[in-house]
Amino acid sequence: MRALVLGGGGLTGISWEWGVLAGLAAAGIDLAGADLVVGTSAGSVVGAQIAAGLEVEERFAFQLTAIDAGPPARMARADLARSAWAVLSSRAPAQVGARLGRVALNARTGSEAERAAVMRTRLPVRDWPERPLLVTAVDAATGAFTVFDRSGEATLLEAVGASCAIPGVYPPVTIGGRRYIDGGARSAANADLAAGHAAVVIIAPITQGFGAIKSVAGQAAGLRRAGAEVVVISPDAASRRAFGRNSLDPARRPPAARAGRRQAAAIAENVAAVWGTV
């Protein structure tokens, strides 16, 4: 059994992930055939489409087009300071989530309805796919880690919207009377959800851990200790330059996508060694 884990990283992360996936597909490595897809934040946008069977090359090509997104979204300095304090001063993941939840609930952002309308333009699938897909989020009130799938009450759009609700930038998403924020409040990729799979490929625009937020490397190490073959794909220097300073800048989508595709050529052999073990 093989799992594909897609981490968070804003608009540039989405485009870069599609570039990596397209480049690997061109090299004969079909990650879209995963038995499980795990998506966090930006990775939930890509993961939903991969699990639904959308054509990788077509989605890569879309990243090279302009989107009407207005000026780049940014977090207010006060909210940025509060978020940094929430992460660095907390000792447990749920404490981080609850504190970031307070930041999100008190921030001045657009309405949920406005954000949902944007998400509808970004997500070209509406129904939960048949293939197992896990979408991560965090309860804004309690900080509890939450995993949405097709068996729950959340629609796919709601689940992905919640997973992408960056505290201080976008409003929390209401599902079943509770409000949820970005799954990255617990981990940039939540790769531990792939436990039990023999081969795991993690594509993570962000890999660092901060305070109680676990790093991708730490979660990958845990999977390896449990017997899995794991490869982590993270941005190389050229990809990081392509991202620019603001991962939410839509103008950086095309260079990020191209950088991901170029990087795929250099990592294809290592990915094939893991993906072909099952």
PDB file of N, CA and C in Angstrom, residues 225-270:
ATOM      1  N   ARG A 225      10.653   4.328  11.219  1.00  0.00           N
ATOM      2  CA  ARG A 225      10.822   3.428  12.358  1.00  0.00           C
ATOM      3  C   ARG A 225       9.742   2.343  12.381  1.00  0.00           C
ATOM      4  N   ALA A 226       8.588   2.688  11.828  1.00  0.00           N
ATOM      5  CA  ALA A 226       7.489   1.720  11.776  1.00  0.00           C
ATOM      6  C   ALA A 226       7.604   0.776  10.588  1.00  0.00           C
ATOM      7  N   GLY A 227       8.653   0.943   9.774  1.00  0.00           N
ATOM      8  CA  GLY A 227       8.899   0.016   8.680  1.00  0.00           C
ATOM      9  C   GLY A 227       8.590   0.522   7.291  1.00  0.00           C
ATOM     10  N   ALA A 228       8.168   1.772   7.149  1.00  0.00           N
ATOM     11  CA  ALA A 228       7.824   2.302   5.835  1.00  0.00           C
ATOM     12  C   ALA A 228       9.060   2.794   5.084  1.00  0.00           C
ATOM     13  N   GLU A 229       9.005   2.689   3.765  1.00  0.00           N
ATOM     14  CA  GLU A 229       9.973   3.359   2.902  1.00  0.00           C
ATOM     15  C   GLU A 229       9.430   4.758   2.635  1.00  0.00           C
ATOM     16  N   VAL A 230      10.225   5.773   2.915  1.00  0.00           N
ATOM     17  CA  VAL A 230       9.735   7.158   2.859  1.00  0.00           C
ATOM     18  C   VAL A 230      10.716   8.035   2.091  1.00  0.00           C
ATOM     19  N   VAL A 231      10.182   8.900   1.243  1.00  0.00           N
ATOM     20  CA  VAL A 231      10.988   9.938   0.623  1.00  0.00           C
ATOM     21  C   VAL A 231      10.282  11.274   0.819  1.00  0.00           C
ATOM     22  N   VAL A 232      11.046  12.283   1.205  1.00  0.00           N
ATOM     23  CA  VAL A 232      10.513  13.631   1.410  1.00  0.00           C
ATOM     24  C   VAL A 232      11.019  14.526   0.290  1.00  0.00           C
ATOM     25  N   ILE A 233      10.099  15.176  -0.390  1.00  0.00           N
ATOM     26  CA  ILE A 233      10.445  16.122  -1.453  1.00  0.00           C
ATOM     27  C   ILE A 233      10.156  17.517  -0.926  1.00  0.00           C
ATOM     28  N   SER A 234      11.189  18.322  -0.813  1.00  0.00           N
ATOM     29  CA  SER A 234      11.038  19.701  -0.358  1.00  0.00           C
ATOM     30  C   SER A 234      11.726  20.626  -1.352  1.00  0.00           C
ATOM     31  N   PRO A 235      11.376  21.907  -1.346  1.00  0.00           N
ATOM     32  CA  PRO A 235      11.916  22.817  -2.366  1.00  0.00           C
ATOM     33  C   PRO A 235      13.434  22.939  -2.308  1.00  0.00           C
ATOM     34  N   ASP A 236      14.067  22.873  -3.479  1.00  0.00           N
ATOM     35  CA  ASP A 236      15.493  23.156  -3.545  1.00  0.00           C
ATOM     36  C   ASP A 236      15.699  24.665  -3.615  1.00  0.00           C
ATOM     37  N   ALA A 237      16.928  25.101  -3.724  1.00  0.00           N
ATOM     38  CA  ALA A 237      17.224  26.532  -3.688  1.00  0.00           C
ATOM     39  C   ALA A 237      16.523  27.286  -4.816  1.00  0.00           C
ATOM     40  N   ALA A 238      16.519  26.698  -6.011  1.00  0.00           N
ATOM     41  CA  ALA A 238      15.875  27.357  -7.147  1.00  0.00           C
ATOM     42  C   ALA A 238      14.368  27.485  -6.926  1.00  0.00           C
ATOM     43  N   SER A 239      13.762  26.459  -6.345  1.00  0.00           N
ATOM     44  CA  SER A 239      12.328  26.519  -6.075  1.00  0.00           C
ATOM     45  C   SER A 239      12.018  27.575  -5.020  1.00  0.00           C
ATOM     46  N   ARG A 240      12.839  27.651  -3.998  1.00  0.00           N
ATOM     47  CA  ARG A 240      12.606  28.668  -2.956  1.00  0.00           C
ATOM     48  C   ARG A 240      12.702  30.072  -3.538  1.00  0.00           C
ATOM     49  N   ARG A 241      13.639  30.264  -4.449  1.00  0.00           N
ATOM     50  CA  ARG A 241      13.733  31.584  -5.092  1.00  0.00           C
ATOM     51  C   ARG A 241      12.489  31.854  -5.927  1.00  0.00           C
ATOM     52  N   ALA A 242      11.980  30.845  -6.580  1.00  0.00           N
ATOM     53  CA  ALA A 242      10.783  31.003  -7.418  1.00  0.00           C
ATOM     54  C   ALA A 242       9.570  31.374  -6.576  1.00  0.00           C
ATOM     55  N   PHE A 243       9.509  30.909  -5.329  1.00  0.00           N
ATOM     56  CA  PHE A 243       8.374  31.217  -4.460  1.00  0.00           C
ATOM     57  C   PHE A 243       8.277  32.713  -4.143  1.00  0.00           C
ATOM     58  N   GLY A 244       9.425  33.383  -4.089  1.00  0.00           N
ATOM     59  CA  GLY A 244       9.405  34.783  -3.680  1.00  0.00           C
ATOM     60  C   GLY A 244       9.181  34.910  -2.183  1.00  0.00           C
ATOM     61  N   ARG A 245       8.826  36.104  -1.746  1.00  0.00           N
ATOM     62  CA  ARG A 245       8.700  36.373  -0.310  1.00  0.00           C
ATOM     63  C   ARG A 245       7.301  36.140   0.235  1.00  0.00           C
ATOM     64  N   ASN A 246       6.322  36.020  -0.636  1.00  0.00           N
ATOM     65  CA  ASN A 246       4.949  35.856  -0.181  1.00  0.00           C
ATOM     66  C   ASN A 246       4.333  34.655  -0.889  1.00  0.00           C
ATOM     67  N   SER A 247       4.107  33.581  -0.146  1.00  0.00           N
ATOM     68  CA  SER A 247       3.568  32.360  -0.743  1.00  0.00           C
ATOM     69  C   SER A 247       2.132  32.522  -1.223  1.00  0.00           C
ATOM     70  N   LEU A 248       1.492  33.644  -0.885  1.00  0.00           N
ATOM     71  CA  LEU A 248       0.113  33.892  -1.302  1.00  0.00           C
ATOM     72  C   LEU A 248       0.034  34.839  -2.495  1.00  0.00           C
ATOM     73  N   ASP A 249       1.169  35.111  -3.113  1.00  0.00           N
ATOM     74  CA  ASP A 249       1.209  36.004  -4.274  1.00  0.00           C
ATOM     75  C   ASP A 249       0.880  35.211  -5.539  1.00  0.00           C
ATOM     76  N   PRO A 250      -0.275  35.469  -6.169  1.00  0.00           N
ATOM     77  CA  PRO A 250      -0.651  34.685  -7.356  1.00  0.00           C
ATOM     78  C   PRO A 250       0.315  34.847  -8.520  1.00  0.00           C
ATOM     79  N   ALA A 251       1.047  35.956  -8.558  1.00  0.00           N
ATOM     80  CA  ALA A 251       1.988  36.174  -9.652  1.00  0.00           C
ATOM     81  C   ALA A 251       3.163  35.192  -9.608  1.00  0.00           C
ATOM     82  N   ARG A 252       3.388  34.554  -8.441  1.00  0.00           N
ATOM     83  CA  ARG A 252       4.504  33.626  -8.307  1.00  0.00           C
ATOM     84  C   ARG A 252       4.125  32.184  -8.677  1.00  0.00           C
ATOM     85  N   ARG A 253       2.865  31.973  -9.045  1.00  0.00           N
ATOM     86  CA  ARG A 253       2.426  30.619  -9.378  1.00  0.00           C
ATOM     87  C   ARG A 253       3.194  30.015 -10.554  1.00  0.00           C
ATOM     88  N   PRO A 254       3.278  30.711 -11.706  1.00  0.00           N
ATOM     89  CA  PRO A 254       3.978  30.095 -12.840  1.00  0.00           C
ATOM     90  C   PRO A 254       5.439  29.748 -12.555  1.00  0.00           C
ATOM     91  N   PRO A 255       6.232  30.676 -11.984  1.00  0.00           N
ATOM     92  CA  PRO A 255       7.624  30.288 -11.714  1.00  0.00           C
ATOM     93  C   PRO A 255       7.741  29.145 -10.707  1.00  0.00           C
ATOM     94  N   ALA A 256       6.831  29.105  -9.729  1.00  0.00           N
ATOM     95  CA  ALA A 256       6.876  28.007  -8.753  1.00  0.00           C
ATOM     96  C   ALA A 256       6.574  26.679  -9.432  1.00  0.00           C
ATOM     97  N   ALA A 257       5.588  26.659 -10.325  1.00  0.00           N
ATOM     98  CA  ALA A 257       5.238  25.427 -11.037  1.00  0.00           C
ATOM     99  C   ALA A 257       6.399  24.950 -11.902  1.00  0.00           C
ATOM    100  N   ARG A 258       7.009  25.865 -12.622  1.00  0.00           N
ATOM    101  CA  ARG A 258       8.133  25.481 -13.489  1.00  0.00           C
ATOM    102  C   ARG A 258       9.305  24.976 -12.653  1.00  0.00           C
ATOM    103  N   ALA A 259       9.550  25.613 -11.517  1.00  0.00           N
ATOM    104  CA  ALA A 259      10.654  25.184 -10.657  1.00  0.00           C
ATOM    105  C   ALA A 259      10.403  23.778 -10.125  1.00  0.00           C
ATOM    106  N   GLY A 260       9.153  23.488  -9.747  1.00  0.00           N
ATOM    107  CA  GLY A 260       8.830  22.148  -9.273  1.00  0.00           C
ATOM    108  C   GLY A 260       9.061  21.094 -10.341  1.00  0.00           C
ATOM    109  N   ARG A 261       8.674  21.426 -11.554  1.00  0.00           N
ATOM    110  CA  ARG A 261       8.857  20.461 -12.660  1.00  0.00           C
ATOM    111  C   ARG A 261      10.339  20.226 -12.928  1.00  0.00           C
ATOM    112  N   ARG A 262      11.131  21.291 -12.891  1.00  0.00           N
ATOM    113  CA  ARG A 262      12.575  21.120 -13.095  1.00  0.00           C
ATOM    114  C   ARG A 262      13.175  20.280 -11.968  1.00  0.00           C
ATOM    115  N   GLN A 263      12.765  20.539 -10.750  1.00  0.00           N
ATOM    116  CA  GLN A 263      13.319  19.803  -9.615  1.00  0.00           C
ATOM    117  C   GLN A 263      12.987  18.322  -9.696  1.00  0.00           C
ATOM    118  N   ALA A 264      11.827  17.993 -10.250  1.00  0.00           N
ATOM    119  CA  ALA A 264      11.402  16.593 -10.319  1.00  0.00           C
ATOM    120  C   ALA A 264      12.421  15.725 -11.050  1.00  0.00           C
ATOM    121  N   ALA A 265      13.066  16.286 -12.055  1.00  0.00           N
ATOM    122  CA  ALA A 265      14.041  15.498 -12.819  1.00  0.00           C
ATOM    123  C   ALA A 265      15.200  15.039 -11.943  1.00  0.00           C
ATOM    124  N   ALA A 266      15.578  15.882 -10.978  1.00  0.00           N
ATOM    125  CA  ALA A 266      16.723  15.559 -10.124  1.00  0.00           C
ATOM    126  C   ALA A 266      16.385  14.543  -9.042  1.00  0.00           C
ATOM    127  N   ILE A 267      15.121  14.411  -8.705  1.00  0.00           N
ATOM    128  CA  ILE A 267      14.730  13.539  -7.597  1.00  0.00           C
ATOM    129  C   ILE A 267      14.019  12.266  -8.070  1.00  0.00           C
ATOM    130  N   ALA A 268      13.793  12.152  -9.370  1.00  0.00           N
ATOM    131  CA  ALA A 268      12.982  11.049  -9.899  1.00  0.00           C
ATOM    132  C   ALA A 268      13.519   9.682  -9.492  1.00  0.00           C
ATOM    133  N   GLU A 269      14.811   9.501  -9.533  1.00  0.00           N
ATOM    134  CA  GLU A 269      15.380   8.195  -9.213  1.00  0.00           C
ATOM    135  C   GLU A 269      15.097   7.810  -7.759  1.00  0.00           C
ATOM    136  N   ASN A 270      15.254   8.758  -6.844  1.00  0.00           N
ATOM    137  CA  ASN A 270      15.007   8.470  -5.434  1.00  0.00           C
ATOM    138  C   ASN A 270      13.531   8.173  -5.178  1.00  0.00           C
TER     139      ASN A 270
END
